[in-house]
Structures are given as structure tokens and as C-alpha cells.
mmCIF file of C-alpha atoms and ligand atoms in Angstrom:
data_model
loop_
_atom_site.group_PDB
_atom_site.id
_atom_site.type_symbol
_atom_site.label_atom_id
_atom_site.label_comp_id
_atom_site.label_asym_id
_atom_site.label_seq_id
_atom_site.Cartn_x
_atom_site.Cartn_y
_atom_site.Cartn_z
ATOM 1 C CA UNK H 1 171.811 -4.072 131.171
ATOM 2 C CA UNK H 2 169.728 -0.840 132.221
ATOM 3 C CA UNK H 3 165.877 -0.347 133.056
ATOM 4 C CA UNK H 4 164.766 3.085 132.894
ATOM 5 C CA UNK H 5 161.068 3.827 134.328
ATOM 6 C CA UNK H 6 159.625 7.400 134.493
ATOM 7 C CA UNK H 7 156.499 8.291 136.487
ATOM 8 C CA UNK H 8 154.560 11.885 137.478
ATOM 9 C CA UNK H 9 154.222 14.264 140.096
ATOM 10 C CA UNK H 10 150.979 14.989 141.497
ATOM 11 C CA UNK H 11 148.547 17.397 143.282
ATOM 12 C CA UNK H 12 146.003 16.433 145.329
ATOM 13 C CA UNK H 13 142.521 18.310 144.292
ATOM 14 C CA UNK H 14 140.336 18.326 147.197
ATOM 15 C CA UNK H 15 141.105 15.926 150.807
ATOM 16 C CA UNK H 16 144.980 15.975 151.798
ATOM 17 C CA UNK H 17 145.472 15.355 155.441
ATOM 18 C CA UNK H 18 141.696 14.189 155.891
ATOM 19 C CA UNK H 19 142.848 11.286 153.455
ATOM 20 C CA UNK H 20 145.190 9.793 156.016
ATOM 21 C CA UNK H 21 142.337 9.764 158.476
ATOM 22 C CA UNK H 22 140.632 7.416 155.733
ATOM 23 C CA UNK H 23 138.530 9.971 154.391
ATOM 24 C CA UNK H 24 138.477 10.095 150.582
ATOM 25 C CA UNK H 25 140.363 12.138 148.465
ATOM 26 C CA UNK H 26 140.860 13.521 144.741
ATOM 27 C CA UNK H 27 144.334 13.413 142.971
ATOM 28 C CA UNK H 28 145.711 14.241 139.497
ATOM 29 C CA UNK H 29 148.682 12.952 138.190
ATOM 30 C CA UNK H 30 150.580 16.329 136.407
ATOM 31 C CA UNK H 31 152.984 16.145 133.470
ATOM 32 C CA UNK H 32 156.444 16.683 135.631
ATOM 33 C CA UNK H 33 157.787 13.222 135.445
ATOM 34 C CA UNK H 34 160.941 11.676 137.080
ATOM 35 C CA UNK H 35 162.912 9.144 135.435
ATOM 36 C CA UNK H 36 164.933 6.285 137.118
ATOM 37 C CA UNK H 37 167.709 5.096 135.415
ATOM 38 C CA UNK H 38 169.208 1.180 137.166
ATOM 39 C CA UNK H 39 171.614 -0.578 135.965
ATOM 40 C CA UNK H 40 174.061 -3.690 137.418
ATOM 41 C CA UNK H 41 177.369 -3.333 138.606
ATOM 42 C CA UNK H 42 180.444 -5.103 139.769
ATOM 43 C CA UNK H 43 181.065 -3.210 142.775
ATOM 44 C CA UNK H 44 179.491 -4.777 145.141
ATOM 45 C CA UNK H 45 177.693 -1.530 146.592
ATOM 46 C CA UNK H 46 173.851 -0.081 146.150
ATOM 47 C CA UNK H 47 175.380 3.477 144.184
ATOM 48 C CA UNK H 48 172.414 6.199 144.107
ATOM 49 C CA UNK H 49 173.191 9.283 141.801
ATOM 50 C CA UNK H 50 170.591 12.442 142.545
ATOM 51 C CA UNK H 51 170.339 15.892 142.249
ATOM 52 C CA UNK H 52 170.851 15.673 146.254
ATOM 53 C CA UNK H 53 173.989 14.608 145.725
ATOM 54 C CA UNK H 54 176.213 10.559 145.376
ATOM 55 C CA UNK H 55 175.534 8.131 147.992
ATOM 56 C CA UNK H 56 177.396 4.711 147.712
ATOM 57 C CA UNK H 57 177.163 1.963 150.032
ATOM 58 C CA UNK H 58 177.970 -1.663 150.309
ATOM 59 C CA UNK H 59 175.056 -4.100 149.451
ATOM 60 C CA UNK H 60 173.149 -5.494 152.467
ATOM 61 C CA UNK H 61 174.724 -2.958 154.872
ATOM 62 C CA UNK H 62 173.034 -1.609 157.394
ATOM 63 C CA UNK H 63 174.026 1.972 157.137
ATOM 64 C CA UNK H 64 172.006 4.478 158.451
ATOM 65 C CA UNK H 65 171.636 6.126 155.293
ATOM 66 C CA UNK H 66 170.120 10.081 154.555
ATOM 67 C CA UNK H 67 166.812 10.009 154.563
ATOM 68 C CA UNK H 68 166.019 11.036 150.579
ATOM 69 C CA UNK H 69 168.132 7.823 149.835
ATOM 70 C CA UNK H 70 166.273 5.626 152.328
ATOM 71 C CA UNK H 71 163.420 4.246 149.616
ATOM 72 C CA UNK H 72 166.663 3.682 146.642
ATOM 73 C CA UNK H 73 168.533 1.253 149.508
ATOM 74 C CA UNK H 74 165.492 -0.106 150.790
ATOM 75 C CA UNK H 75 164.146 -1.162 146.898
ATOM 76 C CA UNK H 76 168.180 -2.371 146.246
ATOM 77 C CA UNK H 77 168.488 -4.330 149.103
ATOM 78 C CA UNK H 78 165.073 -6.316 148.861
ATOM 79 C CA UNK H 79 165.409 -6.632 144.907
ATOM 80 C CA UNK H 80 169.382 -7.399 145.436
ATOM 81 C CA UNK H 81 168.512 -10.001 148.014
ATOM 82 C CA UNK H 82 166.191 -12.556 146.255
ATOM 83 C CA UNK H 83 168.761 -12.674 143.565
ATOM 84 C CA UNK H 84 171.865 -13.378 144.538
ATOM 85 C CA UNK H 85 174.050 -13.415 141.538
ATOM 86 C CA UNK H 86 173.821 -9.615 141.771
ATOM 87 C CA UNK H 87 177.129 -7.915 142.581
ATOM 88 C CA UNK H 88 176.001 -4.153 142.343
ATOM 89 C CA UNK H 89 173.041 -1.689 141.406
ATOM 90 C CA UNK H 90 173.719 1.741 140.492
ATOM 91 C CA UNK H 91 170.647 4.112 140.410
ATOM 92 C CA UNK H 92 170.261 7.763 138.566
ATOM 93 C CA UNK H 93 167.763 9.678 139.713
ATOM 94 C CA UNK H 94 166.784 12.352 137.155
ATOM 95 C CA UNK H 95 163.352 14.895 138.093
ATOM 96 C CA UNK H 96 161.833 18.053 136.378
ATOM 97 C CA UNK H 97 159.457 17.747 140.040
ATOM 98 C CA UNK H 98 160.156 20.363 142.341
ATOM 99 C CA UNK H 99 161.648 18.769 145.813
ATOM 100 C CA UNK H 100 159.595 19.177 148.914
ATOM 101 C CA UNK H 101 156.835 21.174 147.420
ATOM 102 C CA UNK H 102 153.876 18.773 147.978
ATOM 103 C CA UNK H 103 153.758 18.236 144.180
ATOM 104 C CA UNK H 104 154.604 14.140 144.734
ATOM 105 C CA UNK H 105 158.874 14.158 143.517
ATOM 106 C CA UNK H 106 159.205 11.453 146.336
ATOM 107 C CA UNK H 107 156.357 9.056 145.868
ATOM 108 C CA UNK H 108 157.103 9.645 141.935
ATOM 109 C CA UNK H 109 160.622 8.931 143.074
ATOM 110 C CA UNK H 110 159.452 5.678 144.457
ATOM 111 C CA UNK H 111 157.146 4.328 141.989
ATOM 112 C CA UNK H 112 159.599 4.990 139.147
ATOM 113 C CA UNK H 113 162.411 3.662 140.759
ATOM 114 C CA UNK H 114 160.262 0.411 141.772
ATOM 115 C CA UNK H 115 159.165 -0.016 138.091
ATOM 116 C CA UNK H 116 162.859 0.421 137.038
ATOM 117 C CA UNK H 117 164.907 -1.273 139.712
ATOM 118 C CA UNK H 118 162.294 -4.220 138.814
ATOM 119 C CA UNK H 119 162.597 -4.179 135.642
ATOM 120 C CA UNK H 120 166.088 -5.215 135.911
ATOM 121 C CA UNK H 121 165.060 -8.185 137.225
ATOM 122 C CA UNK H 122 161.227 -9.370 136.428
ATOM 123 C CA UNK H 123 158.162 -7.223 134.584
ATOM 124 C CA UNK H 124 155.382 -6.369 137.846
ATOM 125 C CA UNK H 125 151.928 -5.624 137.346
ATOM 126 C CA UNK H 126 151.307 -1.859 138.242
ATOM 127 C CA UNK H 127 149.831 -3.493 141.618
ATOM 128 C CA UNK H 128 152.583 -5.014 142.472
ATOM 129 C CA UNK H 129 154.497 -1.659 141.287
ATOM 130 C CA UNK H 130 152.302 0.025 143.739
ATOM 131 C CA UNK H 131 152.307 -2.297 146.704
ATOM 132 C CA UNK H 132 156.023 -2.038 146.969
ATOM 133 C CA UNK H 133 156.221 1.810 146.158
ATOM 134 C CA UNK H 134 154.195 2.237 149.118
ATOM 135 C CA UNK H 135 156.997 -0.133 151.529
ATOM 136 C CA UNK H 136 159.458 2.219 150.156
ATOM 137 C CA UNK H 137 158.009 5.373 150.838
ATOM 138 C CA UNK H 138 157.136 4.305 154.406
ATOM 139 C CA UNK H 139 161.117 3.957 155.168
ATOM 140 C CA UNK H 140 160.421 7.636 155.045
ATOM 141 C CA UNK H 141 157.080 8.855 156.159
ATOM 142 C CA UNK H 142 155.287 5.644 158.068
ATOM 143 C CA UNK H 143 151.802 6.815 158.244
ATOM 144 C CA UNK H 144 151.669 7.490 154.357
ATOM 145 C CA UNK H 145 147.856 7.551 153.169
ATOM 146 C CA UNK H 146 149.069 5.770 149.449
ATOM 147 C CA UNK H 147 147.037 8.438 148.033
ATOM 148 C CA UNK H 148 150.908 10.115 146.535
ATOM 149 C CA UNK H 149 151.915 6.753 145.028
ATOM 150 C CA UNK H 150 148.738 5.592 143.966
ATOM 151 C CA UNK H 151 147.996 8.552 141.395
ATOM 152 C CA UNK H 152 152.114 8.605 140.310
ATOM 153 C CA UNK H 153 151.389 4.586 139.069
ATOM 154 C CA UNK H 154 147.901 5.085 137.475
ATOM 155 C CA UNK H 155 148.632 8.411 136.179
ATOM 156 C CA UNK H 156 144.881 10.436 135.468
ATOM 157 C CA UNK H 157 142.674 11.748 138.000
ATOM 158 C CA UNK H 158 141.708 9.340 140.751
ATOM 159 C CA UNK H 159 139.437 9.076 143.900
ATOM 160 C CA UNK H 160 141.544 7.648 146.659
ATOM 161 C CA UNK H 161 140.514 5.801 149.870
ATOM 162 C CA UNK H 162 142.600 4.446 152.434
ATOM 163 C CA UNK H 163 142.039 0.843 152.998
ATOM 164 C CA UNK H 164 145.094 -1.107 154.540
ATOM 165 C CA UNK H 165 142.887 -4.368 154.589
ATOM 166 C CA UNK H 166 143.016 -4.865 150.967
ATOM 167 C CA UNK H 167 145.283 -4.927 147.840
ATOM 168 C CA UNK H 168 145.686 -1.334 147.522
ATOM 169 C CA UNK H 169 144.557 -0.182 144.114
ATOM 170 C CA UNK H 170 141.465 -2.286 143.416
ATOM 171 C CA UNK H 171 139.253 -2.045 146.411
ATOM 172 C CA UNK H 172 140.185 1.814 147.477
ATOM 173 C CA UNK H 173 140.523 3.782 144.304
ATOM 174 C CA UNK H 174 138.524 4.540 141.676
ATOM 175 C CA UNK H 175 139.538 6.987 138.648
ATOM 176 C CA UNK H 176 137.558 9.591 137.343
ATOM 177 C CA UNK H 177 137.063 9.334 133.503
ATOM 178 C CA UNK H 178 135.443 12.690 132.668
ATOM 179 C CA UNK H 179 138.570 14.741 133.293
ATOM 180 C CA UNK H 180 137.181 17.823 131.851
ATOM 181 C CA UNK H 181 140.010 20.452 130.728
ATOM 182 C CA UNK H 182 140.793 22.227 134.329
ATOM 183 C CA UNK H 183 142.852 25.173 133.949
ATOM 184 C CA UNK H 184 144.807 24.848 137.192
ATOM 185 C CA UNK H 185 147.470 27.105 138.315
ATOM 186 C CA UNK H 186 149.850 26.145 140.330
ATOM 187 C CA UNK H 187 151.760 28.367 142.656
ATOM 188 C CA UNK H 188 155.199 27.813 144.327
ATOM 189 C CA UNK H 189 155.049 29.313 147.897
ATOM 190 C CA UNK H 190 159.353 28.437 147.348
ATOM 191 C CA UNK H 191 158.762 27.780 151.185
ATOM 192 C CA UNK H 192 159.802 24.042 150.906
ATOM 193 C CA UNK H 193 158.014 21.267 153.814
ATOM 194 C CA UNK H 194 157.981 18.245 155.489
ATOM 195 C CA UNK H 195 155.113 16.238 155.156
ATOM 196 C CA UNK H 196 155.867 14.212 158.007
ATOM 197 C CA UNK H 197 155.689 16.765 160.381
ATOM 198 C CA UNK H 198 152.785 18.410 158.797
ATOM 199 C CA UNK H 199 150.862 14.910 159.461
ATOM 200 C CA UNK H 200 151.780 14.610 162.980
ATOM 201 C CA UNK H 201 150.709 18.141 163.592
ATOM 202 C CA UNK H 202 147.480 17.447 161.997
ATOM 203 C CA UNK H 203 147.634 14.069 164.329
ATOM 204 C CA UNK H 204 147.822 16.629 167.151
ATOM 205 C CA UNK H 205 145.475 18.565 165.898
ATOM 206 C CA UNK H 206 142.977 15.551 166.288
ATOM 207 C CA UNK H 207 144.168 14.498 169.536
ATOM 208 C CA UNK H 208 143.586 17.532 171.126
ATOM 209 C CA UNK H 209 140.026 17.774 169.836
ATOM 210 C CA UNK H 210 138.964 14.197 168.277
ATOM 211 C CA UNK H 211 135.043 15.733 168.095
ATOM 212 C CA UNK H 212 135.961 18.984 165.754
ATOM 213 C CA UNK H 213 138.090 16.659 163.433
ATOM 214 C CA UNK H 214 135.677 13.985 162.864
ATOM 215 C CA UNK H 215 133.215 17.030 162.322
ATOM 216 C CA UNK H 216 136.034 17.857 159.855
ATOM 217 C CA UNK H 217 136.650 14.620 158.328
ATOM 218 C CA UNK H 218 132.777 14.256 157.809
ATOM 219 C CA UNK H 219 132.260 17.817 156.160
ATOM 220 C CA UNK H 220 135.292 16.886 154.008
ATOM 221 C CA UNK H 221 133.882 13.439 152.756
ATOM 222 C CA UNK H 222 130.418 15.631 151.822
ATOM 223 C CA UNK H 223 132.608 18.302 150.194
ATOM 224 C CA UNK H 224 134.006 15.418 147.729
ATOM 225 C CA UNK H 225 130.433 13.665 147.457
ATOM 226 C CA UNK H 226 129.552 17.206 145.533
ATOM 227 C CA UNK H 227 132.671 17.714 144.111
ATOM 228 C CA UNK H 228 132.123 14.216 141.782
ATOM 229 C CA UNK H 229 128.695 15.742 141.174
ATOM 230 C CA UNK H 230 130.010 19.358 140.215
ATOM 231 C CA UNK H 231 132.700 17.218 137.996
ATOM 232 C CA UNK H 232 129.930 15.589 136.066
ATOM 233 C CA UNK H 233 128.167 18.426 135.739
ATOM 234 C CA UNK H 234 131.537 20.132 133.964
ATOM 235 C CA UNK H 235 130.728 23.216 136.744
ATOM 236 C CA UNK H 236 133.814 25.256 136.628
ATOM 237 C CA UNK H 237 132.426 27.980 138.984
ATOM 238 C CA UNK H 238 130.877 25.615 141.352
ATOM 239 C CA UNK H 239 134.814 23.884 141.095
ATOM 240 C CA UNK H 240 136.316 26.512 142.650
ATOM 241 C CA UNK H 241 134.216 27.233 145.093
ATOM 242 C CA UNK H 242 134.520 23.960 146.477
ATOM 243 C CA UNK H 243 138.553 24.021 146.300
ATOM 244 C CA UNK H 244 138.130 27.573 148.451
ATOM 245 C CA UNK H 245 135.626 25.731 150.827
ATOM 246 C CA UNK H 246 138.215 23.281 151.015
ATOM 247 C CA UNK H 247 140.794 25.602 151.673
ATOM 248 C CA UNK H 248 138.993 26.440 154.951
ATOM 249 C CA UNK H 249 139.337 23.169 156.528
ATOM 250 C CA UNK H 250 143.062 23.386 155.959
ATOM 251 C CA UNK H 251 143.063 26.453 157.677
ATOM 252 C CA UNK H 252 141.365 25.354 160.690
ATOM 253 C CA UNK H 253 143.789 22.018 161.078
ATOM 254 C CA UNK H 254 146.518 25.150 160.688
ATOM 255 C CA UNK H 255 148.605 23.425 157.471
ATOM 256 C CA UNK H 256 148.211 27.170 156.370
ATOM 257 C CA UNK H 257 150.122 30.255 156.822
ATOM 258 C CA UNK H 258 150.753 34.135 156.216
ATOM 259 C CA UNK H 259 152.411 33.157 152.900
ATOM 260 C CA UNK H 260 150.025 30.469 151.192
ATOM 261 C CA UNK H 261 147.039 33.141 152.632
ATOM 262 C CA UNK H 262 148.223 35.873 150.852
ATOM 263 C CA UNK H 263 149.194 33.977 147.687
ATOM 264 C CA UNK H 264 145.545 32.424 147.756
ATOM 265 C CA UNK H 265 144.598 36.215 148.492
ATOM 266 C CA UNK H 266 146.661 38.111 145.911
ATOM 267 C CA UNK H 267 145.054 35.199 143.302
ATOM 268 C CA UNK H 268 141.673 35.969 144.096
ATOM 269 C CA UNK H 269 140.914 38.814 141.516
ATOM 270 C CA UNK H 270 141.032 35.943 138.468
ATOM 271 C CA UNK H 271 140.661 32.940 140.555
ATOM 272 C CA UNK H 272 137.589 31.028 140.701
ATOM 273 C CA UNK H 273 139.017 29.137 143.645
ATOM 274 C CA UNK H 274 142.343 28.244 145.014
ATOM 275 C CA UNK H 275 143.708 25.942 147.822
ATOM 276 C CA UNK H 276 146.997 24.444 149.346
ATOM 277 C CA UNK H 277 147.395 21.400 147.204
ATOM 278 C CA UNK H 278 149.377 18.702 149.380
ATOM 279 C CA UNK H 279 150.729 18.998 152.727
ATOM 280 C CA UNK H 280 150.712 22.653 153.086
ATOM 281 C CA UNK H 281 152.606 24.676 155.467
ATOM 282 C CA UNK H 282 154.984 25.923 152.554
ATOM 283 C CA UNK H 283 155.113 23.912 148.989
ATOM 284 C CA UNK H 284 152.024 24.825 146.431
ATOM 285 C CA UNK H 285 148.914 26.018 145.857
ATOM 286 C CA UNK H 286 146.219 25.303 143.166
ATOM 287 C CA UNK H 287 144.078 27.798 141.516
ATOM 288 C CA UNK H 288 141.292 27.534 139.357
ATOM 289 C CA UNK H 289 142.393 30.102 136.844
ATOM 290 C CA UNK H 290 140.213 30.994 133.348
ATOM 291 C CA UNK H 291 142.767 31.042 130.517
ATOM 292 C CA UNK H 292 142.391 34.794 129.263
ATOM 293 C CA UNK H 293 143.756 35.611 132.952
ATOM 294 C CA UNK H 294 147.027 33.872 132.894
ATOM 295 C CA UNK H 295 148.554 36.497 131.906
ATOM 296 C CA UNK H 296 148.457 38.777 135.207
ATOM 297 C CA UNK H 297 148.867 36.541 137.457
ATOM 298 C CA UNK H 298 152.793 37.069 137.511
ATOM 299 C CA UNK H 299 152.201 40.540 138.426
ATOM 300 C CA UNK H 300 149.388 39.596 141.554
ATOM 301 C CA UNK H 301 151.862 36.686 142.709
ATOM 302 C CA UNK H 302 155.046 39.065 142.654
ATOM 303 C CA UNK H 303 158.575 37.789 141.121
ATOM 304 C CA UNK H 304 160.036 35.625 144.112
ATOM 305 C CA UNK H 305 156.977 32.774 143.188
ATOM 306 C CA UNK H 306 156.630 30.445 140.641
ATOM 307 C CA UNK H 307 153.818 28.794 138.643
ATOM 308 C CA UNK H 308 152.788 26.681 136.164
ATOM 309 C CA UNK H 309 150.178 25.716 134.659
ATOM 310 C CA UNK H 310 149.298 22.218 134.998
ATOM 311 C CA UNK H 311 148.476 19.810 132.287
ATOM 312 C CA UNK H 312 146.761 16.331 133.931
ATOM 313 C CA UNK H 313 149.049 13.348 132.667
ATOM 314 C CA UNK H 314 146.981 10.540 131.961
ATOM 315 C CA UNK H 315 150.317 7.890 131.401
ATOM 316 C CA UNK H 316 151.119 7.261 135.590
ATOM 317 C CA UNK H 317 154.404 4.831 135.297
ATOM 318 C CA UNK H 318 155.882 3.775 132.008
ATOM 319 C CA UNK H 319 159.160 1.735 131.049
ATOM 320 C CA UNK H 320 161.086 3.277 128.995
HETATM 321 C C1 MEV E 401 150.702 14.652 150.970
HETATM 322 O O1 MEV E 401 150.890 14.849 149.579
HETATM 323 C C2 MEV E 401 149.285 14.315 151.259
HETATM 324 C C3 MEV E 401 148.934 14.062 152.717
HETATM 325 O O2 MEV E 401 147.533 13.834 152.748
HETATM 326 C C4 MEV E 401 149.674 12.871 153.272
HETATM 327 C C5 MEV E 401 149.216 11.527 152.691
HETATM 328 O O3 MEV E 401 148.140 11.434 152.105
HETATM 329 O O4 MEV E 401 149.956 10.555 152.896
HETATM 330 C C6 MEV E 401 149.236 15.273 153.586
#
């Protein structure tokens, strides 16, 4: 028996870092997907097949394990040990998502291989889907906002708040209906990150000077208060000047550098706005980009970059 499950990357619109200090934030799911193939065995071991390479392990072991496998075991394991009449999982991992670009492959990772592991076993609600992606993407990066795995299981754009004192979709997220056609451009800084240790910076950032960051954190949620207006209001222009004013912020909690600068720089001819999109410090930016200048922005980003131009996928986790 197999269960395949696919879900999509992501990029966060407007409130990354901020979000984990449970200000809001604005997501899209994008239409790079990454499908999660399980299926039983009879070897008794947890197998996980990946573009990062094999890893195969006995079942309930407690083998320190690479970190990019840590969500596959930890999803196995728990799945594996409420029914015991399993003797073996293997689990294909299969992702058009760049890795470690701050365009969601590891969230989507978790949320499709949730949906699919589980759907060897029992159908979950998209909550439940949720609830657990979140366990399993905390076996890697513990202080995990949700935001990622939230938008990679609802799919569309969302507004996202942090609230770890209630089932996590309902009472903390809202989407946003009137996704009007965004051109956005995204930019590969091919600098990949790790969004754990762009967090704790960021967690430094605030210890060091709690009063500037909650100045930050408040200027961010009043950003997004106009933002949802702007949306509304279908306000391209006034769009990207909110994602540049954005862009600020992440400058000043330093998730910036030379490169995403003069990407965001070199873009600025055609751009109507453009910010880091995720964790920063390497991975992607965003840019609001009219369609009839597409077409030069491989000569102002230079050949060792690429982009795309994202489409918003509206289908979050599916069973396939
Ligand atoms: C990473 O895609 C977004 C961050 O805000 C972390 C998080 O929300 O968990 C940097």
C-alpha cells in the first residue's frame, strides 16, 4: 500500500522574524510543491529516500539521526508506534523547492510527509495535518513561529499569528480572499541559510536592545494593518512600497547583507518594491515586478542568480 501527499513552498510577504515575536505576518503559498511518497515494508527499519541522500534505520531506535531526516523519523516513529503491526516505512522524498532558500522545502517537507505518512494509516483533518507538521518541524528548529507550515497546509495567501494557547489554525490565522494577481519576482541570492541561526541572531538582536525591537515589532504590526488596506484597495504601487519599508526593518535586525542589498538594488530600476522574503541572510528575495519588465531583469540580476516568477497556489496539501 502507498500514500502519496504533495504540498507547496512558500514566501512570506511582509513580517518574517517579527512573526516569531507574535507579531502578525503575511504568507503565500507558491506553486513549487513537494511530494511524499510512504509506503510499508518488511524490514523492520524507518528507510528515508531524498535528494540529500538514503538514510535507513531500525524502527524505534534512538539514533541520532542528520538533521534534514530528523522530522521523516520523528513522523515514522510516532505513526509506527500506535500501530504495532507495522514492520517498516519507507519514505521518498521528491521537491521542485529549492533547499535552504527561505522558500518553505522543509515545512512543505513536513506537512506533505504528515499528510502522506498518515494516510497510510487514518485520513486527518488539515488541523490535525498541521498540529503535527508543526511537532515535526520543531525536531529541527524549536522556536518555529508555524507561520511556514501553516500556509504549506492551507495553500493561498494567509495572515498568520502566533498563538501557542490555541489549536493552531482556527484562532491565529486568517486567509486573505482577494488575492489580486501580484506579479512577484523572486530572486535566488544562491547563498543558501539557516533559519535557526538567523532566529537566534534576531533573539540577540532583541536581547541586547528589548526597547528598539518592540519599537520594531510595533511599526511592523502597523506596516501589515495598511498592507490589508492597500490589498483591498488592489494598490500595486502602494504594495511595493510597503515590501521596501519592510525591507528596512530587516535591515536594522541585520538578516541582510552586501548580496541581498545589491540584488534589491540592481532590481530597483523596474521594481516597485522588493524585500528578503523568509529568513534572510542568503536564500530569496521578492520583488514587485510589472510584467512588460520581466524581461531585463536577467541582465540587472547578472547570470550567477536565479528567479522565477511566482504564481500563488491556492491547493496547500493534497493526497494524491
Ligand atoms: C522563516 O521562513 C520565517 C521566520 O519568521 C521563522 C518563523 O516564522 O518560524 C524567520
Amino acid at each position: 500500500m502507498k500514500s502519496t501527499a504533495s504540498a507547496p513552498g512558500k514566501i512570506i510577504l511582509f513580517g518574517e522574524h517579527f512573526v516569531v515575536h507574535g507579531t502578525r505576518a503575511i504568507l503565500a503559498a507558491i506553486d513549487k510543491r513537494v511530494t511524499v511518497t510512504s509506503s510499508f515494508t518488511d524490514n523492520n527499519t524507518i528507510r528515508v529516500n531524498s535528494e540529500l541522500g538514503t538514510l535507513e534505520i531500525p524502527i524505534s531506535s534512538s539514533y541520532e539521526v542528520k538533521s534534514e531526516f530528523k522530522p521523516f523519523v520523528y513522523l515514522a516513529n510516532k505513526m509506527i508506534s500506535s500501530n504495532q503491526s507495522v514492520n517498516g516505512l519507507e519514505i521518498t522524498i521528491d521537491s521542485d523547492i529549492p533547499i535552504g532558500v527561505g522558500l518553505g522545502s522543509s515545512s512543505a517537507c513536513c506537512v506533505a510527509a504528515t499528510a502522506s505518512i498518515s494516510g497510510l494509516f487514518k485520513e486527518l483533518s488539515s488541523e490535525e495535518i498541521l498540529n503535527l507538521s508543526i511537532e515535526a518541524e520543531k525536531t529541527i528548529f524549536p522556536d518555529t513561529s508555524g507561520a511556514d507550515c501553516t500556509v504549506c497546509t492551507y495553500g493561498g495567501m494567509i495572515e498568520y499569528t502566533k498563538d501557542e494557547t490555541v489549536p493552531v489554525y482556527h484562532a491565529s490565522t486568517k486567509k486573505i480572499d482577494n488575492t489580486f494577481d501580484l506579479n512577484l519576482l523572486i530572486a535566488n541570492s544562491m547563498i543558501p541559510h539557516s533559519t535557526k541561526n538567523s532566529v537566534e541572531k534576531v533573539n540577540k538582536f532583541k536581547e541586547n536592545d528589548e526597547e528598539r525591537f518592540s519599537e520594531l515589532c510595533d511599526l511592523e504590526t502597523k506596516l501589515i494593518n495598511e498592507v490589508i488596506v492597500v490589498m483591498k484597495n488592489n494598490d500595486t504601487t502602494a504594495l511595493g512600497l510597503k515590501m521596501s519599508e519592510n525591507q528596512k526593518y530587516l535591515e536594522e535586525i541585520q538578516v541582510s547583507n552586501n548580496t541581498l542589498r545589491d540584488m534589491i538594488s540592481s532590481l530597483n530600476e523596474i521594481s516597485l518594491g522588493s524585500k528578503i522574503t523568509g529568513a534572510g541572510d542568503g536564500g530569496c528575495i521578492i520583488a514587485l515586478v510589472n510584467d512588460e519588465n520581466m524581461d531585463k531583469v536577467s541582465a540587472l540580476l547578472g547570470k550567477d542568480k536565479e528567479y522565477f516568477s511566482a504564481k500563488i497556489d491556492t491547493k496547500g496539501v493534497v493526497r494524491v
